[in-house]
């Protein structure tokens, strides 16, 4: 925090009045299921983003991202999305959200400090938004609840940035705690903290540095008629987490989805599988059964790779190295390590949950990755972190 304070003063010749911190995050299972009112299991991690802010005497907005060495400017009366403003658009979006919610926002100076850049896809953009919202509220002594702040973030996403629903991202950045995961239920718009207490395990995020190549248009799947199809296959079950699950009768599933194209059907089934794997993971976490949890994670990756078409050879190579760390990699019932694709869009990053004694072996195996594929991977040892706070 002292570094952020010094950098803000160096840039603007006065002290930061408020500094907020928000965590990065990744989604373990269910990150593509929000449109169908399903669930997402997420972990906020200790990859912090700091947003320092101070008031100005005019109506200007000045933004400085330290690590990017990039500065942007805007004014309150002419606040609009500009493609060239890139990362600064998310802070402009938050300011717009406050304005649309009836708050009188002054001119401000911002300093953004994050050793992890938004391009990695570990929730850094959301962390900037959330830390920015909390900092603006504190700076201006705005009287608004956390629910109001969530609505402001929703306005920022939908009306200014024109993006999809990022509820799981926001909830993880706001409500997470150490040694816990966040379960987002999109049907209820709610969250739940889930204890994550596996002993002798280390979480590794790996940026494979693979350029993203979109192989198909996800918008083609996100259609109301597909929501209705999956709705027909949802069944109430009081014995499962959240009170419902998808129909598992293959004949019934095929009959309901027979009106969809083969590609759409495959990806809708993928969505159904993700819900099951989340339920399996939740059961494992409750029982503290890592093998059951690891099987759910590994099945989720195969599901996203084979049915959703979002993986690539580089990602699969990395996760194969995770499997090879087990003494009996062919023992599918009792894995001691696991991993899955994660990150922004169609690939680039993985998360691995490893025995702590296997971490160095994993990093040594990655030494071959650059030689084979030509990309230099970066690894980050992380752990569940607390949500946004004012420092």
Short mmCIF file of N, CA and C in Angstrom, two decimals, residues 86-223:
data_model
loop_
_atom_site.label_atom_id
_atom_site.label_comp_id
_atom_site.label_asym_id
_atom_site.label_seq_id
_atom_site.Cartn_x
_atom_site.Cartn_y
_atom_site.Cartn_z
N UNK A 86 -9.43 1.12 -23.56
CA UNK A 86 -9.16 -0.24 -23.07
C UNK A 86 -9.53 -0.40 -21.59
N UNK A 87 -8.53 -0.64 -20.71
CA UNK A 87 -8.77 -0.91 -19.30
C UNK A 87 -9.48 0.23 -18.59
N UNK A 88 -9.24 1.48 -19.01
CA UNK A 88 -9.86 2.63 -18.33
C UNK A 88 -11.37 2.65 -18.51
N UNK A 89 -11.86 1.96 -19.53
CA UNK A 89 -13.31 1.90 -19.74
C UNK A 89 -14.03 1.28 -18.55
N UNK A 90 -13.38 0.35 -17.84
CA UNK A 90 -14.09 -0.30 -16.73
C UNK A 90 -14.30 0.67 -15.58
N UNK A 91 -13.35 1.58 -15.34
CA UNK A 91 -13.55 2.58 -14.30
C UNK A 91 -14.56 3.63 -14.75
N UNK A 92 -14.52 3.99 -16.01
CA UNK A 92 -15.54 4.90 -16.54
C UNK A 92 -16.93 4.27 -16.42
N UNK A 93 -17.00 2.97 -16.64
CA UNK A 93 -18.28 2.27 -16.54
C UNK A 93 -18.83 2.33 -15.11
N UNK A 94 -17.95 2.17 -14.13
CA UNK A 94 -18.39 2.24 -12.73
C UNK A 94 -18.89 3.65 -12.39
N UNK A 95 -18.16 4.65 -12.86
CA UNK A 95 -18.60 6.04 -12.63
C UNK A 95 -19.97 6.27 -13.28
N UNK A 96 -20.14 5.74 -14.48
CA UNK A 96 -21.43 5.84 -15.17
C UNK A 96 -22.52 5.16 -14.34
N UNK A 97 -22.20 4.00 -13.76
CA UNK A 97 -23.17 3.30 -12.93
C UNK A 97 -23.61 4.12 -11.73
N UNK A 98 -22.67 4.83 -11.11
CA UNK A 98 -23.03 5.73 -10.00
C UNK A 98 -23.92 6.86 -10.50
N UNK A 99 -23.55 7.45 -11.62
CA UNK A 99 -24.36 8.55 -12.17
C UNK A 99 -25.79 8.09 -12.47
N UNK A 100 -25.92 6.94 -13.10
CA UNK A 100 -27.24 6.43 -13.45
C UNK A 100 -28.06 6.04 -12.22
N UNK A 101 -27.39 5.86 -11.10
CA UNK A 101 -28.07 5.50 -9.86
C UNK A 101 -28.38 6.72 -9.00
N UNK A 102 -28.14 7.91 -9.55
CA UNK A 102 -28.53 9.13 -8.85
C UNK A 102 -27.47 9.78 -7.98
N UNK A 103 -26.23 9.31 -8.07
CA UNK A 103 -25.17 9.89 -7.25
C UNK A 103 -24.42 10.97 -8.03
N UNK A 104 -24.05 12.03 -7.35
CA UNK A 104 -23.32 13.14 -7.97
C UNK A 104 -21.82 12.88 -7.81
N UNK A 105 -21.19 12.54 -8.90
CA UNK A 105 -19.78 12.13 -8.87
C UNK A 105 -18.90 13.30 -9.25
N UNK A 106 -17.84 13.60 -8.49
CA UNK A 106 -16.92 14.70 -8.83
C UNK A 106 -15.81 14.23 -9.76
N UNK A 107 -14.98 15.14 -10.21
CA UNK A 107 -13.76 14.78 -10.93
C UNK A 107 -12.82 14.04 -9.99
N UNK A 108 -12.07 13.10 -10.52
CA UNK A 108 -11.21 12.27 -9.67
C UNK A 108 -9.93 11.85 -10.40
N UNK A 109 -8.90 11.57 -9.61
CA UNK A 109 -7.66 10.99 -10.10
C UNK A 109 -7.58 9.55 -9.62
N UNK A 110 -7.21 8.64 -10.53
CA UNK A 110 -7.12 7.21 -10.19
C UNK A 110 -5.73 6.68 -10.45
N UNK A 111 -5.26 5.84 -9.54
CA UNK A 111 -4.06 5.04 -9.77
C UNK A 111 -4.44 3.57 -9.64
N UNK A 112 -4.16 2.78 -10.68
CA UNK A 112 -4.40 1.34 -10.64
C UNK A 112 -3.06 0.64 -10.55
N UNK A 113 -2.95 -0.28 -9.59
CA UNK A 113 -1.70 -1.00 -9.37
C UNK A 113 -2.02 -2.49 -9.29
N UNK A 114 -1.46 -3.27 -10.23
CA UNK A 114 -1.68 -4.72 -10.23
C UNK A 114 -0.52 -5.40 -10.92
N UNK A 115 0.15 -6.29 -10.21
CA UNK A 115 1.26 -7.01 -10.82
C UNK A 115 0.78 -8.05 -11.82
N UNK A 116 -0.50 -8.38 -11.78
CA UNK A 116 -1.11 -9.26 -12.78
C UNK A 116 -1.91 -8.40 -13.75
N UNK A 117 -1.65 -8.53 -15.04
CA UNK A 117 -2.32 -7.69 -16.02
C UNK A 117 -3.66 -8.29 -16.45
N UNK A 118 -4.59 -7.46 -16.89
CA UNK A 118 -5.92 -7.96 -17.28
C UNK A 118 -5.89 -9.03 -18.36
N UNK A 119 -4.88 -9.02 -19.22
CA UNK A 119 -4.84 -9.96 -20.34
C UNK A 119 -4.73 -11.41 -19.89
N UNK A 120 -4.28 -11.65 -18.66
CA UNK A 120 -4.14 -13.02 -18.17
C UNK A 120 -5.48 -13.69 -17.96
N UNK A 121 -6.52 -12.89 -17.69
CA UNK A 121 -7.85 -13.46 -17.54
C UNK A 121 -8.14 -14.02 -16.17
N UNK A 122 -7.41 -13.60 -15.14
CA UNK A 122 -7.65 -14.08 -13.78
C UNK A 122 -8.52 -13.11 -12.97
N UNK A 123 -9.51 -12.53 -13.61
CA UNK A 123 -10.45 -11.68 -12.91
C UNK A 123 -9.92 -10.30 -12.57
N UNK A 124 -8.85 -9.87 -13.21
CA UNK A 124 -8.24 -8.59 -12.88
C UNK A 124 -9.14 -7.43 -13.29
N UNK A 125 -9.80 -7.55 -14.44
CA UNK A 125 -10.70 -6.47 -14.87
C UNK A 125 -11.83 -6.29 -13.88
N UNK A 126 -12.41 -7.40 -13.41
CA UNK A 126 -13.47 -7.29 -12.40
C UNK A 126 -12.95 -6.71 -11.10
N UNK A 127 -11.73 -7.10 -10.72
CA UNK A 127 -11.14 -6.55 -9.49
C UNK A 127 -10.98 -5.04 -9.58
N UNK A 128 -10.59 -4.54 -10.76
CA UNK A 128 -10.49 -3.08 -10.95
C UNK A 128 -11.86 -2.43 -10.76
N UNK A 129 -12.89 -3.04 -11.36
CA UNK A 129 -14.25 -2.49 -11.23
C UNK A 129 -14.70 -2.46 -9.78
N UNK A 130 -14.52 -3.59 -9.08
CA UNK A 130 -15.02 -3.69 -7.71
C UNK A 130 -14.24 -2.77 -6.78
N UNK A 131 -12.90 -2.80 -6.89
CA UNK A 131 -12.10 -1.90 -6.05
C UNK A 131 -12.43 -0.44 -6.36
N UNK A 132 -12.63 -0.13 -7.65
CA UNK A 132 -13.00 1.23 -8.04
C UNK A 132 -14.32 1.66 -7.44
N UNK A 133 -15.33 0.76 -7.47
CA UNK A 133 -16.64 1.08 -6.92
C UNK A 133 -16.55 1.35 -5.42
N UNK A 134 -15.83 0.50 -4.70
CA UNK A 134 -15.71 0.69 -3.24
C UNK A 134 -14.94 1.97 -2.92
N UNK A 135 -13.89 2.25 -3.72
CA UNK A 135 -13.10 3.46 -3.48
C UNK A 135 -13.92 4.71 -3.74
N UNK A 136 -14.71 4.72 -4.81
CA UNK A 136 -15.54 5.89 -5.13
C UNK A 136 -16.59 6.11 -4.04
N UNK A 137 -17.21 5.04 -3.59
CA UNK A 137 -18.20 5.15 -2.51
C UNK A 137 -17.57 5.75 -1.26
N UNK A 138 -16.40 5.23 -0.88
CA UNK A 138 -15.74 5.71 0.34
C UNK A 138 -15.27 7.15 0.20
N UNK A 139 -14.70 7.49 -0.95
CA UNK A 139 -14.19 8.84 -1.17
C UNK A 139 -15.28 9.89 -1.04
N UNK A 140 -16.45 9.57 -1.56
CA UNK A 140 -17.53 10.54 -1.61
C UNK A 140 -18.58 10.35 -0.52
N UNK A 141 -18.30 9.42 0.40
CA UNK A 141 -19.23 9.14 1.51
C UNK A 141 -20.65 8.88 1.00
N UNK A 142 -20.74 8.15 -0.13
CA UNK A 142 -22.05 7.82 -0.66
C UNK A 142 -22.73 6.80 0.26
N UNK A 143 -23.99 7.04 0.53
CA UNK A 143 -24.76 6.10 1.34
C UNK A 143 -25.43 5.09 0.42
N UNK A 144 -24.82 3.94 0.30
CA UNK A 144 -25.40 2.89 -0.53
C UNK A 144 -24.96 1.53 0.00
N UNK A 145 -25.87 0.58 -0.06
CA UNK A 145 -25.62 -0.76 0.44
C UNK A 145 -24.79 -1.56 -0.57
N UNK A 146 -24.35 -2.76 -0.15
CA UNK A 146 -23.64 -3.63 -1.07
C UNK A 146 -24.55 -4.05 -2.23
N UNK A 147 -25.84 -4.21 -1.95
CA UNK A 147 -26.77 -4.55 -3.03
C UNK A 147 -26.85 -3.42 -4.06
N UNK A 148 -26.82 -2.17 -3.58
CA UNK A 148 -26.81 -1.03 -4.51
C UNK A 148 -25.53 -1.03 -5.34
N UNK A 149 -24.42 -1.34 -4.69
CA UNK A 149 -23.15 -1.39 -5.42
C UNK A 149 -23.17 -2.50 -6.48
N UNK A 150 -23.81 -3.62 -6.16
CA UNK A 150 -23.94 -4.69 -7.16
C UNK A 150 -24.77 -4.22 -8.35
N UNK A 151 -25.82 -3.45 -8.07
CA UNK A 151 -26.64 -2.91 -9.17
C UNK A 151 -25.84 -1.92 -10.00
N UNK A 152 -25.00 -1.13 -9.35
CA UNK A 152 -24.14 -0.19 -10.06
C UNK A 152 -23.18 -0.95 -10.98
N UNK A 153 -22.61 -2.04 -10.47
CA UNK A 153 -21.71 -2.85 -11.30
C UNK A 153 -22.46 -3.49 -12.46
N UNK A 154 -23.70 -3.87 -12.22
CA UNK A 154 -24.51 -4.46 -13.30
C UNK A 154 -24.79 -3.43 -14.39
N UNK A 155 -25.11 -2.19 -13.97
CA UNK A 155 -25.31 -1.10 -14.94
C UNK A 155 -24.03 -0.86 -15.73
N UNK A 156 -22.91 -0.87 -15.02
CA UNK A 156 -21.61 -0.66 -15.66
C UNK A 156 -21.37 -1.71 -16.75
N UNK A 157 -21.67 -2.97 -16.43
CA UNK A 157 -21.43 -4.05 -17.38
C UNK A 157 -22.39 -3.99 -18.56
N UNK A 158 -23.67 -3.88 -18.27
CA UNK A 158 -24.69 -4.03 -19.31
C UNK A 158 -24.85 -2.77 -20.16
N UNK A 159 -24.93 -1.62 -19.50
CA UNK A 159 -25.31 -0.41 -20.22
C UNK A 159 -24.12 0.38 -20.74
N UNK A 160 -22.97 0.27 -20.09
CA UNK A 160 -21.80 1.03 -20.55
C UNK A 160 -20.85 0.15 -21.35
N UNK A 161 -20.53 -1.03 -20.82
CA UNK A 161 -19.58 -1.91 -21.49
C UNK A 161 -20.25 -2.85 -22.48
N UNK A 162 -21.56 -3.04 -22.32
CA UNK A 162 -22.29 -3.93 -23.22
C UNK A 162 -21.85 -5.37 -23.12
N UNK A 163 -21.51 -5.82 -21.90
CA UNK A 163 -21.03 -7.19 -21.70
C UNK A 163 -22.10 -8.04 -21.04
N UNK A 164 -21.80 -9.33 -20.93
CA UNK A 164 -22.74 -10.28 -20.36
C UNK A 164 -22.79 -10.14 -18.84
N UNK A 165 -23.60 -11.01 -18.24
CA UNK A 165 -23.76 -11.01 -16.79
C UNK A 165 -22.50 -11.53 -16.11
N UNK A 166 -21.88 -10.70 -15.27
CA UNK A 166 -20.65 -11.09 -14.58
C UNK A 166 -20.89 -11.25 -13.08
N UNK A 167 -22.05 -11.80 -12.71
CA UNK A 167 -22.40 -11.90 -11.30
C UNK A 167 -21.40 -12.73 -10.52
N UNK A 168 -21.01 -13.89 -11.05
CA UNK A 168 -20.05 -14.74 -10.34
C UNK A 168 -18.73 -14.02 -10.12
N UNK A 169 -18.28 -13.26 -11.13
CA UNK A 169 -17.04 -12.49 -10.99
C UNK A 169 -17.16 -11.49 -9.84
N UNK A 170 -18.26 -10.73 -9.85
CA UNK A 170 -18.43 -9.69 -8.84
C UNK A 170 -18.59 -10.28 -7.44
N UNK A 171 -19.39 -11.33 -7.31
CA UNK A 171 -19.63 -11.92 -6.00
C UNK A 171 -18.34 -12.49 -5.41
N UNK A 172 -17.52 -13.12 -6.26
CA UNK A 172 -16.24 -13.65 -5.77
C UNK A 172 -15.34 -12.53 -5.28
N UNK A 173 -15.30 -11.42 -6.01
CA UNK A 173 -14.43 -10.29 -5.63
C UNK A 173 -14.93 -9.58 -4.39
N UNK A 174 -16.22 -9.68 -4.10
CA UNK A 174 -16.79 -8.94 -2.97
C UNK A 174 -16.87 -9.78 -1.70
N UNK A 175 -17.37 -11.01 -1.81
CA UNK A 175 -17.77 -11.75 -0.62
C UNK A 175 -16.83 -12.90 -0.24
N UNK A 176 -15.76 -13.11 -0.95
CA UNK A 176 -14.90 -14.24 -0.64
C UNK A 176 -14.19 -14.07 0.70
N UNK A 177 -13.79 -15.20 1.24
CA UNK A 177 -13.02 -15.26 2.49
C UNK A 177 -11.86 -16.23 2.31
N UNK A 178 -10.88 -16.13 3.22
CA UNK A 178 -9.79 -17.10 3.18
C UNK A 178 -10.35 -18.51 3.39
N UNK A 179 -9.71 -19.49 2.78
CA UNK A 179 -10.06 -20.90 2.92
C UNK A 179 -11.50 -21.19 2.49
N UNK A 180 -11.95 -20.49 1.46
CA UNK A 180 -13.31 -20.74 0.99
C UNK A 180 -13.44 -20.48 -0.50
N UNK A 181 -14.48 -21.07 -1.08
CA UNK A 181 -14.88 -20.81 -2.46
C UNK A 181 -16.20 -20.07 -2.44
N UNK A 182 -16.58 -19.51 -3.59
CA UNK A 182 -17.88 -18.86 -3.73
C UNK A 182 -18.71 -19.63 -4.74
N UNK A 183 -19.89 -20.05 -4.31
CA UNK A 183 -20.85 -20.69 -5.21
C UNK A 183 -21.91 -19.66 -5.59
N UNK A 184 -21.98 -19.33 -6.87
CA UNK A 184 -22.99 -18.39 -7.37
C UNK A 184 -24.16 -19.17 -7.95
N UNK A 185 -25.37 -18.82 -7.53
CA UNK A 185 -26.59 -19.42 -8.08
C UNK A 185 -27.26 -18.35 -8.92
N UNK A 186 -27.21 -18.52 -10.23
CA UNK A 186 -27.76 -17.50 -11.12
C UNK A 186 -29.28 -17.47 -11.12
N UNK A 187 -29.90 -18.58 -10.78
CA UNK A 187 -31.37 -18.61 -10.72
C UNK A 187 -31.88 -17.71 -9.60
N UNK A 188 -31.15 -17.67 -8.49
CA UNK A 188 -31.56 -16.88 -7.33
C UNK A 188 -30.82 -15.55 -7.24
N UNK A 189 -29.75 -15.39 -8.02
CA UNK A 189 -28.93 -14.20 -7.91
C UNK A 189 -28.22 -14.12 -6.57
N UNK A 190 -27.85 -15.28 -6.01
CA UNK A 190 -27.30 -15.34 -4.66
C UNK A 190 -25.94 -16.03 -4.66
N UNK A 191 -25.30 -16.00 -3.49
CA UNK A 191 -24.01 -16.66 -3.36
C UNK A 191 -23.97 -17.43 -2.05
N UNK A 192 -23.00 -18.34 -1.97
CA UNK A 192 -22.78 -19.12 -0.76
C UNK A 192 -21.29 -19.37 -0.62
N UNK A 193 -20.77 -19.21 0.58
CA UNK A 193 -19.36 -19.55 0.82
C UNK A 193 -19.25 -21.03 1.11
N UNK A 194 -18.30 -21.67 0.43
CA UNK A 194 -18.08 -23.11 0.58
C UNK A 194 -16.67 -23.33 1.14
N UNK A 195 -16.54 -23.96 2.30
CA UNK A 195 -15.19 -24.19 2.86
C UNK A 195 -14.30 -24.99 1.91
N UNK A 196 -13.05 -24.57 1.82
CA UNK A 196 -12.04 -25.24 0.99
C UNK A 196 -10.86 -25.52 1.88
N UNK A 197 -10.84 -26.74 2.46
CA UNK A 197 -9.88 -27.03 3.52
C UNK A 197 -9.06 -28.29 3.26
N UNK A 198 -8.67 -28.53 2.02
CA UNK A 198 -7.85 -29.70 1.75
C UNK A 198 -6.42 -29.45 2.25
N UNK A 199 -5.92 -30.37 3.05
CA UNK A 199 -4.58 -30.23 3.61
C UNK A 199 -3.52 -30.62 2.58
N UNK A 200 -2.35 -30.01 2.72
CA UNK A 200 -1.19 -30.34 1.88
C UNK A 200 -1.50 -30.22 0.39
N UNK A 201 -2.26 -29.19 0.02
CA UNK A 201 -2.55 -28.92 -1.38
C UNK A 201 -2.14 -27.48 -1.71
N UNK A 202 -1.60 -27.30 -2.91
CA UNK A 202 -1.21 -25.97 -3.39
C UNK A 202 -1.94 -25.71 -4.71
N UNK A 203 -2.47 -24.51 -4.84
CA UNK A 203 -3.19 -24.13 -6.05
C UNK A 203 -2.22 -23.36 -6.95
N UNK A 204 -2.11 -23.80 -8.20
CA UNK A 204 -1.22 -23.17 -9.18
C UNK A 204 -2.05 -22.66 -10.35
N UNK A 205 -1.92 -21.38 -10.67
CA UNK A 205 -2.48 -20.84 -11.90
C UNK A 205 -1.35 -20.77 -12.93
N UNK A 206 -1.59 -21.29 -14.11
CA UNK A 206 -0.58 -21.29 -15.16
C UNK A 206 -1.11 -20.53 -16.36
N UNK A 207 -0.41 -19.48 -16.73
CA UNK A 207 -0.72 -18.75 -17.95
C UNK A 207 0.10 -19.39 -19.07
N UNK A 208 -0.59 -20.11 -19.94
CA UNK A 208 0.10 -20.84 -21.01
C UNK A 208 0.57 -19.93 -22.14
N UNK A 209 0.11 -18.67 -22.12
CA UNK A 209 0.53 -17.66 -23.10
C UNK A 209 0.12 -18.00 -24.52
N UNK A 210 -0.89 -18.84 -24.67
CA UNK A 210 -1.36 -19.22 -26.00
C UNK A 210 -2.26 -18.11 -26.54
N UNK A 211 -2.00 -17.59 -27.74
CA UNK A 211 -2.92 -16.60 -28.32
C UNK A 211 -4.32 -17.19 -28.44
N UNK A 212 -5.31 -16.41 -28.07
CA UNK A 212 -6.68 -16.92 -28.10
C UNK A 212 -7.20 -16.97 -29.53
N UNK A 213 -7.71 -18.11 -29.90
CA UNK A 213 -8.34 -18.26 -31.20
C UNK A 213 -9.77 -18.76 -30.95
N UNK A 214 -10.75 -17.93 -31.25
CA UNK A 214 -12.14 -18.31 -31.04
C UNK A 214 -12.57 -19.26 -32.16
N UNK A 215 -12.94 -20.47 -31.78
CA UNK A 215 -13.26 -21.49 -32.79
C UNK A 215 -14.74 -21.50 -33.17
N UNK A 216 -15.59 -20.88 -32.35
CA UNK A 216 -17.01 -20.79 -32.69
C UNK A 216 -17.61 -19.65 -31.89
N UNK A 217 -18.76 -19.16 -32.35
CA UNK A 217 -19.40 -18.00 -31.74
C UNK A 217 -20.31 -18.44 -30.61
N UNK A 218 -19.90 -18.13 -29.38
CA UNK A 218 -20.68 -18.55 -28.22
C UNK A 218 -22.07 -17.93 -28.20
N UNK A 219 -22.22 -16.77 -28.82
CA UNK A 219 -23.53 -16.12 -28.85
C UNK A 219 -24.58 -17.00 -29.52
N UNK A 220 -24.14 -17.87 -30.41
CA UNK A 220 -25.09 -18.75 -31.09
C UNK A 220 -25.77 -19.71 -30.12
N UNK A 221 -25.13 -20.01 -29.01
CA UNK A 221 -25.72 -20.90 -28.01
C UNK A 221 -26.62 -20.14 -27.04
N UNK A 222 -26.31 -18.86 -26.83
CA UNK A 222 -27.01 -18.08 -25.82
C UNK A 222 -28.28 -17.49 -26.41
N UNK A 223 -29.26 -18.36 -26.62
CA UNK A 223 -30.53 -17.97 -27.21
C UNK A 223 -31.67 -18.40 -26.28
#
